[in-house]
mmCIF file of C-alpha atoms in Angstrom:
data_model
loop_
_atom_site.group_PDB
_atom_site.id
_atom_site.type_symbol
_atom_site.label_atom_id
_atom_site.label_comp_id
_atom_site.label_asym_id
_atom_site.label_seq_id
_atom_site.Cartn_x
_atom_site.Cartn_y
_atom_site.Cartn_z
ATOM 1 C CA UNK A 1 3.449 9.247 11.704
ATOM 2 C CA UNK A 2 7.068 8.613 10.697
ATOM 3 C CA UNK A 3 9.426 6.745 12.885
ATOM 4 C CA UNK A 4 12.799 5.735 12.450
ATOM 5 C CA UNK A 5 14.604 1.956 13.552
ATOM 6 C CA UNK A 6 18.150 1.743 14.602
ATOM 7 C CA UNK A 7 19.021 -1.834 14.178
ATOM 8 C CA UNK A 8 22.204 -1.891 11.927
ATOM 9 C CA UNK A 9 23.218 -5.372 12.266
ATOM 10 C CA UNK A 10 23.461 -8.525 12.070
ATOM 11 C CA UNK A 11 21.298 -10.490 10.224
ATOM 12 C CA UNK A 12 19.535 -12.292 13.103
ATOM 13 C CA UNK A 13 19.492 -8.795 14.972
ATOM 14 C CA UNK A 14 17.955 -7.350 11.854
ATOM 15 C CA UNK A 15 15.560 -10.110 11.316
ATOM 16 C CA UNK A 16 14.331 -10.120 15.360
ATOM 17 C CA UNK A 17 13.105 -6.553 14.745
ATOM 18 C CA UNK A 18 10.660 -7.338 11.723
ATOM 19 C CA UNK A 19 7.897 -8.459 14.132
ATOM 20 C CA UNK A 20 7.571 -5.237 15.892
ATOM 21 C CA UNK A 21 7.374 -3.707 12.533
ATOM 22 C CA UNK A 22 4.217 -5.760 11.607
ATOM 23 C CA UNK A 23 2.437 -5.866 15.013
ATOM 24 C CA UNK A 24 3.139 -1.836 14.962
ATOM 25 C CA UNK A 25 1.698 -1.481 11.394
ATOM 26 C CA UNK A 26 -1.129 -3.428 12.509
ATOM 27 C CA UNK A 27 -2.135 -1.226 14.833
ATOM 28 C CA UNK A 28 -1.427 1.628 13.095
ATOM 29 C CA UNK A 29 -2.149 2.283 9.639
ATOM 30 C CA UNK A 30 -0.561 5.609 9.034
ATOM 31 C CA UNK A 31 2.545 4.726 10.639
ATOM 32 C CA UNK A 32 5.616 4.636 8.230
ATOM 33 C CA UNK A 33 9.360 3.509 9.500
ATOM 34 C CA UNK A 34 12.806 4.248 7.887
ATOM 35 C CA UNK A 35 15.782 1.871 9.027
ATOM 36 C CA UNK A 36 19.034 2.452 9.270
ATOM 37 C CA UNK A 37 20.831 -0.177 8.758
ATOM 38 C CA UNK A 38 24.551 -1.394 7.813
ATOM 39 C CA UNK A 39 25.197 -1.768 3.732
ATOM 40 C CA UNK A 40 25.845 -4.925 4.070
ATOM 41 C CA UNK A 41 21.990 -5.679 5.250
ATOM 42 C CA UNK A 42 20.319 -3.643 3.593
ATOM 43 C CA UNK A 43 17.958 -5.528 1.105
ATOM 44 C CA UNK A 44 16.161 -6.849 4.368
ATOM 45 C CA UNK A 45 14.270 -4.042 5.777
ATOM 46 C CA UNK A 46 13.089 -3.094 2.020
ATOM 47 C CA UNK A 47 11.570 -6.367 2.574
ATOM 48 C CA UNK A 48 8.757 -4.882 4.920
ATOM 49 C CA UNK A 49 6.302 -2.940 3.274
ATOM 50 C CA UNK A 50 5.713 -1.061 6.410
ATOM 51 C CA UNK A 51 9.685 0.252 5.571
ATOM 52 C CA UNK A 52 9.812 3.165 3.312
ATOM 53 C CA UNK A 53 13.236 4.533 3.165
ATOM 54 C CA UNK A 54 16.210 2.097 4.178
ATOM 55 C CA UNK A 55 19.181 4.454 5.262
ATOM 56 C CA UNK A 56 22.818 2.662 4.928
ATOM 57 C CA UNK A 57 25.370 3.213 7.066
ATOM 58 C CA UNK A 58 29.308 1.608 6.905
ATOM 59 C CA UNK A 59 30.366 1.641 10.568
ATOM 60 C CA UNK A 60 32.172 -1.728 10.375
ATOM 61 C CA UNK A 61 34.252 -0.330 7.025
ATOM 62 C CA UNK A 62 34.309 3.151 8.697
ATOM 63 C CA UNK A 63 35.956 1.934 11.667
ATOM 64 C CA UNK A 64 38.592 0.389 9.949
ATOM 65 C CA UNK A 65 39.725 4.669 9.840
ATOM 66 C CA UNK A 66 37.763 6.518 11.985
ATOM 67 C CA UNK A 67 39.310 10.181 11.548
ATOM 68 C CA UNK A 68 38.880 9.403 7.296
ATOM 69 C CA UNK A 69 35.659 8.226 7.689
ATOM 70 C CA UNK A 70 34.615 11.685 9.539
ATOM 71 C CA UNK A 71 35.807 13.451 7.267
ATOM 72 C CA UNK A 72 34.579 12.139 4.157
ATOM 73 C CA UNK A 73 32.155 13.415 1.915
ATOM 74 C CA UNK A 74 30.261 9.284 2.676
ATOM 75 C CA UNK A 75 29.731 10.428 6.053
ATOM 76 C CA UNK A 76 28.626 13.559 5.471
ATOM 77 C CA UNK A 77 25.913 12.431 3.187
ATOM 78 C CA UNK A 78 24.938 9.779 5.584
ATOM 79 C CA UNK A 79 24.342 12.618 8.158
ATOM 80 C CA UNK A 80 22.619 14.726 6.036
ATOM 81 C CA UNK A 81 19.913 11.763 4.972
ATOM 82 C CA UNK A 82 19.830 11.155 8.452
ATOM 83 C CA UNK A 83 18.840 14.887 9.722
ATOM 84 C CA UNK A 84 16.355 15.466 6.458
ATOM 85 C CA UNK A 85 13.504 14.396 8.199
ATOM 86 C CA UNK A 86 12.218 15.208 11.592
ATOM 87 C CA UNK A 87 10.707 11.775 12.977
ATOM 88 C CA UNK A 88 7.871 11.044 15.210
ATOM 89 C CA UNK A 89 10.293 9.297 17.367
ATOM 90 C CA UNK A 90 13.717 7.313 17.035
ATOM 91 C CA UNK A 91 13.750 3.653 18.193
ATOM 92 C CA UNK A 92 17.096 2.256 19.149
ATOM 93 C CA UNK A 93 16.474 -1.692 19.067
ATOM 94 C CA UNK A 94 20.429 -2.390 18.960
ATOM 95 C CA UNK A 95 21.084 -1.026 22.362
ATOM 96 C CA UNK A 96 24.615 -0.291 21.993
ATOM 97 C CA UNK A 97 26.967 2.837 21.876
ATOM 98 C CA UNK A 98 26.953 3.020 18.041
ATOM 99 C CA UNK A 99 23.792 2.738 17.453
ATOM 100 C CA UNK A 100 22.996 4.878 20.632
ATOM 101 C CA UNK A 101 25.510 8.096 18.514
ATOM 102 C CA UNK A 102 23.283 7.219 15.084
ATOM 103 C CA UNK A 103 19.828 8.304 17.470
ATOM 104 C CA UNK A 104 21.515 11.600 18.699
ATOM 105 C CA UNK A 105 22.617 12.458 14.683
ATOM 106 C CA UNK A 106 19.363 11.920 13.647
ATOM 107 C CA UNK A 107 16.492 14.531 14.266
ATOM 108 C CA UNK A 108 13.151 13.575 16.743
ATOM 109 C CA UNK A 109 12.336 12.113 20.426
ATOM 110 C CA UNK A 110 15.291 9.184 20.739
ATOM 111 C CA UNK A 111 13.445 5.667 22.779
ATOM 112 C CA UNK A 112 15.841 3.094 24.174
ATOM 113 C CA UNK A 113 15.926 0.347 27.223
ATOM 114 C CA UNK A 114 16.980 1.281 30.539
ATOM 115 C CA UNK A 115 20.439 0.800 31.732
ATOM 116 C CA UNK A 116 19.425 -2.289 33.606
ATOM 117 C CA UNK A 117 17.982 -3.907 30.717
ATOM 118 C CA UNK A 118 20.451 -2.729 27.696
ATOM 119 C CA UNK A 119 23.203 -4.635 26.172
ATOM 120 C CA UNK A 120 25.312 -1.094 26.536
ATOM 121 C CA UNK A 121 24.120 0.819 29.059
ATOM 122 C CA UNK A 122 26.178 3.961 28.166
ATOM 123 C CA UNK A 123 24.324 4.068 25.056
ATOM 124 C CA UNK A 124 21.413 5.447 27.349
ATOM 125 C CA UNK A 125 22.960 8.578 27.823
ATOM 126 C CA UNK A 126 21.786 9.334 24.161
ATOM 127 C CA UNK A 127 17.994 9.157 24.980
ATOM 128 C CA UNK A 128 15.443 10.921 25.440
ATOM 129 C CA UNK A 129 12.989 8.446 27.337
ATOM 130 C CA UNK A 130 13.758 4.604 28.221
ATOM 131 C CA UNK A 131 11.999 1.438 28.597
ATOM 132 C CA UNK A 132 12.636 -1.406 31.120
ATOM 133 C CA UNK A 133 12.291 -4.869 29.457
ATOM 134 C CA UNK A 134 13.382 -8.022 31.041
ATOM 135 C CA UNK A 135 16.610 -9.627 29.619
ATOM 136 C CA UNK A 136 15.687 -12.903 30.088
ATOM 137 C CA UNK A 137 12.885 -12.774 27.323
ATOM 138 C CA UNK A 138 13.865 -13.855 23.691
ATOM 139 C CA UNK A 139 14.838 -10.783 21.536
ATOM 140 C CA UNK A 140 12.202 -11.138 19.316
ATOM 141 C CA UNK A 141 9.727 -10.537 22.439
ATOM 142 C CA UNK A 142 11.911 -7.591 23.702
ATOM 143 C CA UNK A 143 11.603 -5.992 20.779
ATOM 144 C CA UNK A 144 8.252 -6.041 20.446
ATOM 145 C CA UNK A 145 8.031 -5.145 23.963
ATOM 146 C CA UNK A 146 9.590 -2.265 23.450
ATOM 147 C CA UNK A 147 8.273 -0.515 19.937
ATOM 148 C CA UNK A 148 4.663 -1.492 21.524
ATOM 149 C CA UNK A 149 5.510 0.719 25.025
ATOM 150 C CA UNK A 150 6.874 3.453 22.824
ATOM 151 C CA UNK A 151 4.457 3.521 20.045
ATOM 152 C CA UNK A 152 1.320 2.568 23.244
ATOM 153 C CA UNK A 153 -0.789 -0.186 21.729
ATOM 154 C CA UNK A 154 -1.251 -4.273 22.522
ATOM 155 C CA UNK A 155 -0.215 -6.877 20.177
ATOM 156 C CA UNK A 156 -1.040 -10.592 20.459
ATOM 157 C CA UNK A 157 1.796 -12.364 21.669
ATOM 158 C CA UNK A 158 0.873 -15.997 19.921
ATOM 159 C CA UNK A 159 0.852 -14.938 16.660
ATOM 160 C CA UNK A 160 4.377 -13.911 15.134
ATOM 161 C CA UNK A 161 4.600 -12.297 11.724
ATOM 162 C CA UNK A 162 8.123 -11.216 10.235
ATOM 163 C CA UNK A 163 5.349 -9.423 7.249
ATOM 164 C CA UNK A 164 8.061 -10.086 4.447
ATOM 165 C CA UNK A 165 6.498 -9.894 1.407
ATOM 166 C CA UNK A 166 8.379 -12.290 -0.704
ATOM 167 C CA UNK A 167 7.339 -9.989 -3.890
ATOM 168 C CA UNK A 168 9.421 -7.835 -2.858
ATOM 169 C CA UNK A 169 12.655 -9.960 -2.583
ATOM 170 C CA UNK A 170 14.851 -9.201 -5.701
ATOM 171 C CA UNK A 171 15.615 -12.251 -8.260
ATOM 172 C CA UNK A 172 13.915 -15.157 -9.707
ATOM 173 C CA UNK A 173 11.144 -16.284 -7.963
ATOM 174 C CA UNK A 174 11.639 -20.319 -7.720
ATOM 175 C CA UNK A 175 9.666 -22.913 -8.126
ATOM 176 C CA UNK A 176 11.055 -26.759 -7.639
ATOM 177 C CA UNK A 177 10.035 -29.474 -8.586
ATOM 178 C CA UNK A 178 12.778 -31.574 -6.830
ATOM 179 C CA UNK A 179 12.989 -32.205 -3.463
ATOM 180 C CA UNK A 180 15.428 -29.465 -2.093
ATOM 181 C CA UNK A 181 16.782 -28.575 1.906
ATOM 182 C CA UNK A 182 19.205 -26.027 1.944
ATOM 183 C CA UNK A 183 21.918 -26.837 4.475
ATOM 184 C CA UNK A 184 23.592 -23.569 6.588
ATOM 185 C CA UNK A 185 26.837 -24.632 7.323
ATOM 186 C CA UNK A 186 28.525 -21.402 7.718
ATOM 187 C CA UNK A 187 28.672 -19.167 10.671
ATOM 188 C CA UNK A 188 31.178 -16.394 12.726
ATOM 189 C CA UNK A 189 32.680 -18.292 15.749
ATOM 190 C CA UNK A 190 34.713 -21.551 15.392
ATOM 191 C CA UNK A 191 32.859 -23.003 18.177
ATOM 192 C CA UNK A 192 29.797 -22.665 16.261
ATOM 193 C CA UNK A 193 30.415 -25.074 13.731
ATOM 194 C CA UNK A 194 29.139 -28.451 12.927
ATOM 195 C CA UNK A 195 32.193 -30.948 12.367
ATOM 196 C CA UNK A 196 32.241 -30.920 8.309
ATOM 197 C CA UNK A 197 32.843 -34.597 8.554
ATOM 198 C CA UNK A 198 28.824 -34.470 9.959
ATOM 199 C CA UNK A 199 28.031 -32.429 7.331
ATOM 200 C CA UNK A 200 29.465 -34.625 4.598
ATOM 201 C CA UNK A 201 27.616 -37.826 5.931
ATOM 202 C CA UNK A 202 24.372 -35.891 6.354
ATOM 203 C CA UNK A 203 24.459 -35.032 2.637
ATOM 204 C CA UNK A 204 24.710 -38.444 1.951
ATOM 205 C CA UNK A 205 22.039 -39.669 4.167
ATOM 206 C CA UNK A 206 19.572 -36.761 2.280
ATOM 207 C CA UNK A 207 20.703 -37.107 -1.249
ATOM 208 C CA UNK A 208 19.555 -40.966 -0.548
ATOM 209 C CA UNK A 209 16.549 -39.755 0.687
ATOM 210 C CA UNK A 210 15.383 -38.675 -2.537
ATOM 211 C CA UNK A 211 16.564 -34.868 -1.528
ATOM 212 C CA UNK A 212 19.129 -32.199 -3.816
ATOM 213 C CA UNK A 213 21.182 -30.524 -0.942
ATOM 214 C CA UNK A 214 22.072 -26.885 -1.761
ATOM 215 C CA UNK A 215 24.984 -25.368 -0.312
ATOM 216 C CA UNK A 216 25.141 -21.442 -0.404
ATOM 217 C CA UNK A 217 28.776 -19.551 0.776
ATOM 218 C CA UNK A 218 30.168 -16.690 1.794
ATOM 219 C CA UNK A 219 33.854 -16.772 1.520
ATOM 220 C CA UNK A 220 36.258 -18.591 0.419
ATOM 221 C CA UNK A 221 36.817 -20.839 4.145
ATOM 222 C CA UNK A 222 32.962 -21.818 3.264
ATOM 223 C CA UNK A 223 33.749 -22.370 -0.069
ATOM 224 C CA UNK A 224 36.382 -24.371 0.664
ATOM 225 C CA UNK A 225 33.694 -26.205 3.377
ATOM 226 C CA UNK A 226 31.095 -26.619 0.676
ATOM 227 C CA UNK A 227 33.356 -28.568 -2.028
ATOM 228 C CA UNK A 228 34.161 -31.265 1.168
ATOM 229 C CA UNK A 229 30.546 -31.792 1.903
ATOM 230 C CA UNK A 230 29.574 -32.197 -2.133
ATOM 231 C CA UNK A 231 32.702 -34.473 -2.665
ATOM 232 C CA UNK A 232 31.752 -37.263 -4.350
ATOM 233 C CA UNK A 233 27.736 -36.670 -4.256
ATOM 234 C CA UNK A 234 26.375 -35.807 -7.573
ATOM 235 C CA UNK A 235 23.132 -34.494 -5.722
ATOM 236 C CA UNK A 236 24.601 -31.527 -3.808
ATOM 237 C CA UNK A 237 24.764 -28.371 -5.481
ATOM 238 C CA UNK A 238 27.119 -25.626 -4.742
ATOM 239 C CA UNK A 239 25.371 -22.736 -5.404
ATOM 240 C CA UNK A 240 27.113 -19.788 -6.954
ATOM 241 C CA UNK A 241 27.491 -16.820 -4.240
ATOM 242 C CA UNK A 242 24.427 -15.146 -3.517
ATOM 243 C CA UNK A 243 23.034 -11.762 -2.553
ATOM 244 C CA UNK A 244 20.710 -12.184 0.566
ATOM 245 C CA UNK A 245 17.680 -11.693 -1.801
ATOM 246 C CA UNK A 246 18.944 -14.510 -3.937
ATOM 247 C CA UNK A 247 19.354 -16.666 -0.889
ATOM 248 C CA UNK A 248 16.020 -15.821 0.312
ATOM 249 C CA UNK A 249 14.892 -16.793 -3.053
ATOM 250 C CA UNK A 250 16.378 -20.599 -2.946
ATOM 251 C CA UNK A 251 15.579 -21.198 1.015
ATOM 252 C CA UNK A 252 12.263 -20.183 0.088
ATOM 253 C CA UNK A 253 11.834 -22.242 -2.643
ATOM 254 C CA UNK A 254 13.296 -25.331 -0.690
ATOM 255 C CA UNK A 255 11.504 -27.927 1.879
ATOM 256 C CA UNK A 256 13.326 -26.678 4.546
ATOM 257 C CA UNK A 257 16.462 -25.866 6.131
ATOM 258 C CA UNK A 258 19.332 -27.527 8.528
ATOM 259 C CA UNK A 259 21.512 -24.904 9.828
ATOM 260 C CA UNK A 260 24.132 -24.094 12.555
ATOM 261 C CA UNK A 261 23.986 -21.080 14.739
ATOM 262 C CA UNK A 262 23.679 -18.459 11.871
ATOM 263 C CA UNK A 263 22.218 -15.281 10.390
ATOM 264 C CA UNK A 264 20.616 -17.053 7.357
ATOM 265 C CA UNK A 265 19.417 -19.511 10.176
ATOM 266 C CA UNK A 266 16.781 -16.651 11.171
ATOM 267 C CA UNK A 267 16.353 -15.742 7.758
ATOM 268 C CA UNK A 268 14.987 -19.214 7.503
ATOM 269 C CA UNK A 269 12.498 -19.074 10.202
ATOM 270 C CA UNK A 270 11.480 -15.776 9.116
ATOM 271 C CA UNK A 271 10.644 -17.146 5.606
ATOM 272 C CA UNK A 272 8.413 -19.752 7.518
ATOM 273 C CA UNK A 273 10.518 -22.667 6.339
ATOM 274 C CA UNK A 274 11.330 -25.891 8.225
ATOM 275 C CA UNK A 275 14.365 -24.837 10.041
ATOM 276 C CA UNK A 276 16.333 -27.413 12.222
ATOM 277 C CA UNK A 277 19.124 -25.478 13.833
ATOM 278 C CA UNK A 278 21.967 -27.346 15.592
ATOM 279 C CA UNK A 279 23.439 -25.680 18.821
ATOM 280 C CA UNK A 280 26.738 -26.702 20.575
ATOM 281 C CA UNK A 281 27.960 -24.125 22.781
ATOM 282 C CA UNK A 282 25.304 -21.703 22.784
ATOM 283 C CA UNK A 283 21.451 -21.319 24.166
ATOM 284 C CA UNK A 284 18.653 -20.367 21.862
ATOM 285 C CA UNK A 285 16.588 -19.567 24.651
ATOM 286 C CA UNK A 286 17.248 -16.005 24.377
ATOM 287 C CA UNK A 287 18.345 -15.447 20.267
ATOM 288 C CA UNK A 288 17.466 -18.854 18.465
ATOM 289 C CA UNK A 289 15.279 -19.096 15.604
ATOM 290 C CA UNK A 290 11.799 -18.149 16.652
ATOM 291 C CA UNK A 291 8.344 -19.033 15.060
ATOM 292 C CA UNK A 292 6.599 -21.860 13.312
ATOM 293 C CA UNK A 293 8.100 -24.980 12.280
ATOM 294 C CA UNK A 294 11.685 -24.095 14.305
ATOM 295 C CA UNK A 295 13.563 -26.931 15.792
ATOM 296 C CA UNK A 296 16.729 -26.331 18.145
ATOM 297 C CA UNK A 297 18.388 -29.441 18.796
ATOM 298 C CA UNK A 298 20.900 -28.260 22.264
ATOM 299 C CA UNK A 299 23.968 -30.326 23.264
ATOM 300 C CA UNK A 300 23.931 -32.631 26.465
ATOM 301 C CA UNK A 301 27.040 -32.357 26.493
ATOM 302 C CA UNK A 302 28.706 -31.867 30.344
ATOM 303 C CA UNK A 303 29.871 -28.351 29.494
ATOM 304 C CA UNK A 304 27.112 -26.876 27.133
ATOM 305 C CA UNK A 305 26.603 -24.054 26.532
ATOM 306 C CA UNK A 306 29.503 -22.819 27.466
ATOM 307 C CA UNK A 307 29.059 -19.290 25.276
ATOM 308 C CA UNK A 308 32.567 -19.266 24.253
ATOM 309 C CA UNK A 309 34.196 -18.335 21.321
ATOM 310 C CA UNK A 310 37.299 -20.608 21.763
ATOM 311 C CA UNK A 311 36.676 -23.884 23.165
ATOM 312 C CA UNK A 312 37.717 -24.315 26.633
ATOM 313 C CA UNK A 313 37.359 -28.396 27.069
ATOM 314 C CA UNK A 314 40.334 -29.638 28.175
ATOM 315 C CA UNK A 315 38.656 -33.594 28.874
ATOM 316 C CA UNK A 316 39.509 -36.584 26.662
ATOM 317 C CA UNK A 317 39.274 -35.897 23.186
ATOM 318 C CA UNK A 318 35.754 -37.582 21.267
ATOM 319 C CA UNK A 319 36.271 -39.421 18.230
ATOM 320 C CA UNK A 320 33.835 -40.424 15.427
ATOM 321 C CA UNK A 321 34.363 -41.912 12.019
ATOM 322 C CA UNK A 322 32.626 -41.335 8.552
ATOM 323 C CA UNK A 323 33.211 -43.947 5.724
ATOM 324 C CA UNK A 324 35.805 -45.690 7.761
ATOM 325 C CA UNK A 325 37.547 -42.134 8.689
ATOM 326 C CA UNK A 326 38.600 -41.438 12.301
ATOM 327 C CA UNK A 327 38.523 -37.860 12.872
ATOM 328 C CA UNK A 328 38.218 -35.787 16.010
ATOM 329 C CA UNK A 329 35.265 -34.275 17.292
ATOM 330 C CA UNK A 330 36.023 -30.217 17.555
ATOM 331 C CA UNK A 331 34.492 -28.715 19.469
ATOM 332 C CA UNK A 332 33.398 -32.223 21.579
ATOM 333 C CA UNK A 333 29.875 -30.579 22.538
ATOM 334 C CA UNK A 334 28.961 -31.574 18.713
ATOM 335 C CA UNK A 335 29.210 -35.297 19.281
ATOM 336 C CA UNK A 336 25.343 -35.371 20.801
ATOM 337 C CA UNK A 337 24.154 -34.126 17.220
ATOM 338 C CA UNK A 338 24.914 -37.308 15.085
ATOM 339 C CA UNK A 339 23.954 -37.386 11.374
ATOM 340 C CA UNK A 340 21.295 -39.882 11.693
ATOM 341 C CA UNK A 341 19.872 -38.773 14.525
ATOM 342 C CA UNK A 342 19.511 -34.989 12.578
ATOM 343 C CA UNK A 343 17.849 -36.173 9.718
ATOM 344 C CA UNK A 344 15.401 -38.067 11.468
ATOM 345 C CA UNK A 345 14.516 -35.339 13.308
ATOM 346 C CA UNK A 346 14.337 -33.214 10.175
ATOM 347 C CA UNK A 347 12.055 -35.730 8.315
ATOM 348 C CA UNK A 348 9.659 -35.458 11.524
ATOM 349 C CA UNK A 349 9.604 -31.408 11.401
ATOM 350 C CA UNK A 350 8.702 -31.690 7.748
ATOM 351 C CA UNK A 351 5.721 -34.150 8.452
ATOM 352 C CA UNK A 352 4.727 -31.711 11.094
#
């Protein structure tokens, strides 16, 4: 039995949809999966050995010209991988109109959520049979909700297995000596972001610990981000930029991780590392890291979560100081996640 996964981004989206993979391979053993999934992703399906053929697709490049990208011979190809095989049946985790299109390209019996339960419910028109599953479950347990309807078996819901086989994660594979804890300081929104000031004094508080801080980037804001929090601490190491396999490769040689509201954040968790993730203006009850050893430390502060993308607080301004350095507090909801108070918290998930 071949079936195919729609889940083309991002990283945490990607990642929530592993589990379903495993508890349907568990149950059964013929069944194979291809995944489409967006280029920039793709080494992490390949990571499943239940995943045969990962399928990539450029939506967010082709978008940037949508009549070009139609045209072109990329496309083209893309559609004629897609329609090579007929599948068993076509799973659209994503839930949206895009990924909704990719099911109708591609060639077998589409399965989707309902349009009471879908992020898009337009996307429903490109189905062939739907599946109601309650929105206010985590999206790992959705998901597995939903392959385990479509594909009709049971699954034990207290045992969570992403199934990546770290053998098949390309690079090195590490092993440290040193005391290492990656820290995840780079995400999408603005309001996501730990002040850097924080991030600074906690890599001073771990590097006395007897701990080598590695800091991975992305671009050149986090790059920029990076240099700040290794300023003057000859423990921290900037690491060169990495592929995701070659981040995979240092978070899971490392004790454990301290991350914002990020991708890599669920890469973490899925790697079964130590993961202490700091929230401000958003609520991992429904997409925070999810498994063993996960720690989600949620503001108290009066308007958190907010879920906005652009901070709306329009209070008095909160103040802190680093090193005898007044500097402002952005967004405010940060303040209840001091330095100290993280890395004691971290020390007592990694005695756990």
């Amino acid at each position: 039995m071949r079936v195919l996964i729609i889940k083309v981004s991002s990283l945490g989206d990607i990642i929530h949809t592993l589990p379903a993979v495993t508890d349907a391979h568990l149950a059964h053993k013929n069944l194979v999966f291809d995944w489409v999934v967006e280029e920039n992703f793709l080494e992490v399906p390949s990571w499943h050995p239940a995943v045969d053929k990962v399928i990539p697709v450029a939506i967010r490049r082709w978008r940037r010209n949508v009549v070009k990208a139609y045209f072109n011979h990329e496309f083209r190809a893309f559609k004629r991988t897609l329609q090579g095989i007929h599948y068993d049946l076509v799973i659209d985790a994503q839930g949206l109109i895009k990924s909704g299109l990719i099911s109708r390209l591609s060639r077998g019996l589409t399965i989707g959520l309902n349009n009471h339960t879908i992020r898009e419910p337009l996307a429903t028109l490109f189905y062939n049979k739907v599946y109601s599953v309650p929105r206010t479950e985590h999206a790992v347990d959705r998901i597995r909700q939903l392959f385990s309807r479509a594909l009709k078996y049971n699954y034990d819901t207290r045992v969570v297995d992403y199934g990546i086989d770290i053998n098949r994660i390309a690079g090195e594979h590490l092993v440290n000596e040193k005391k290492q804890v990656v820290f995840l300081h780079g995400t999408t929104w603005l309001t996501k972001h730990w002040p850097e000031q924080y991030w600074r004094h906690l890599a001073h508080i771990a590097t006395e610990s007897g701990y080598q801080v590695l800091l991975p980037w992305g671009n050149l804001e986090e790059r920029r981000r990076a240099e700040f929090i290794g300023k003057d601490n000859g423990l921290v190491t900037i690491l060169d930029k990495q592929t995701l396999s070659g981040l995979a490769q240092k978070i899971n040689a490392s004790c454990g991780v301290i991350a914002v509201d990020t991708g890599l954040g669920h890469l973490a968790a899925a790697l079964a590392k130590p993961t202490l993730s700091l929230y401000g203006p958003t609520n991992p009850g429904l997409s925070g890291t999810y498994g063993a050893k996960q720690l989600h430390l949620n503001s108290d502060f009066s308007c958190a979560p907010c879920v906005m993308k652009v901070c709306g607080y329009s209070g008095a301004g909160v103040n802190d100081d680093f090193k005898g350095q007044t500097f402002a507090v952005i967004p405010p909801c940060f303040s209840s996640h001091k330095p100290e108070n993280v890395w004691q918290r971290f020390e007592n998930l990694l005695q756990e």
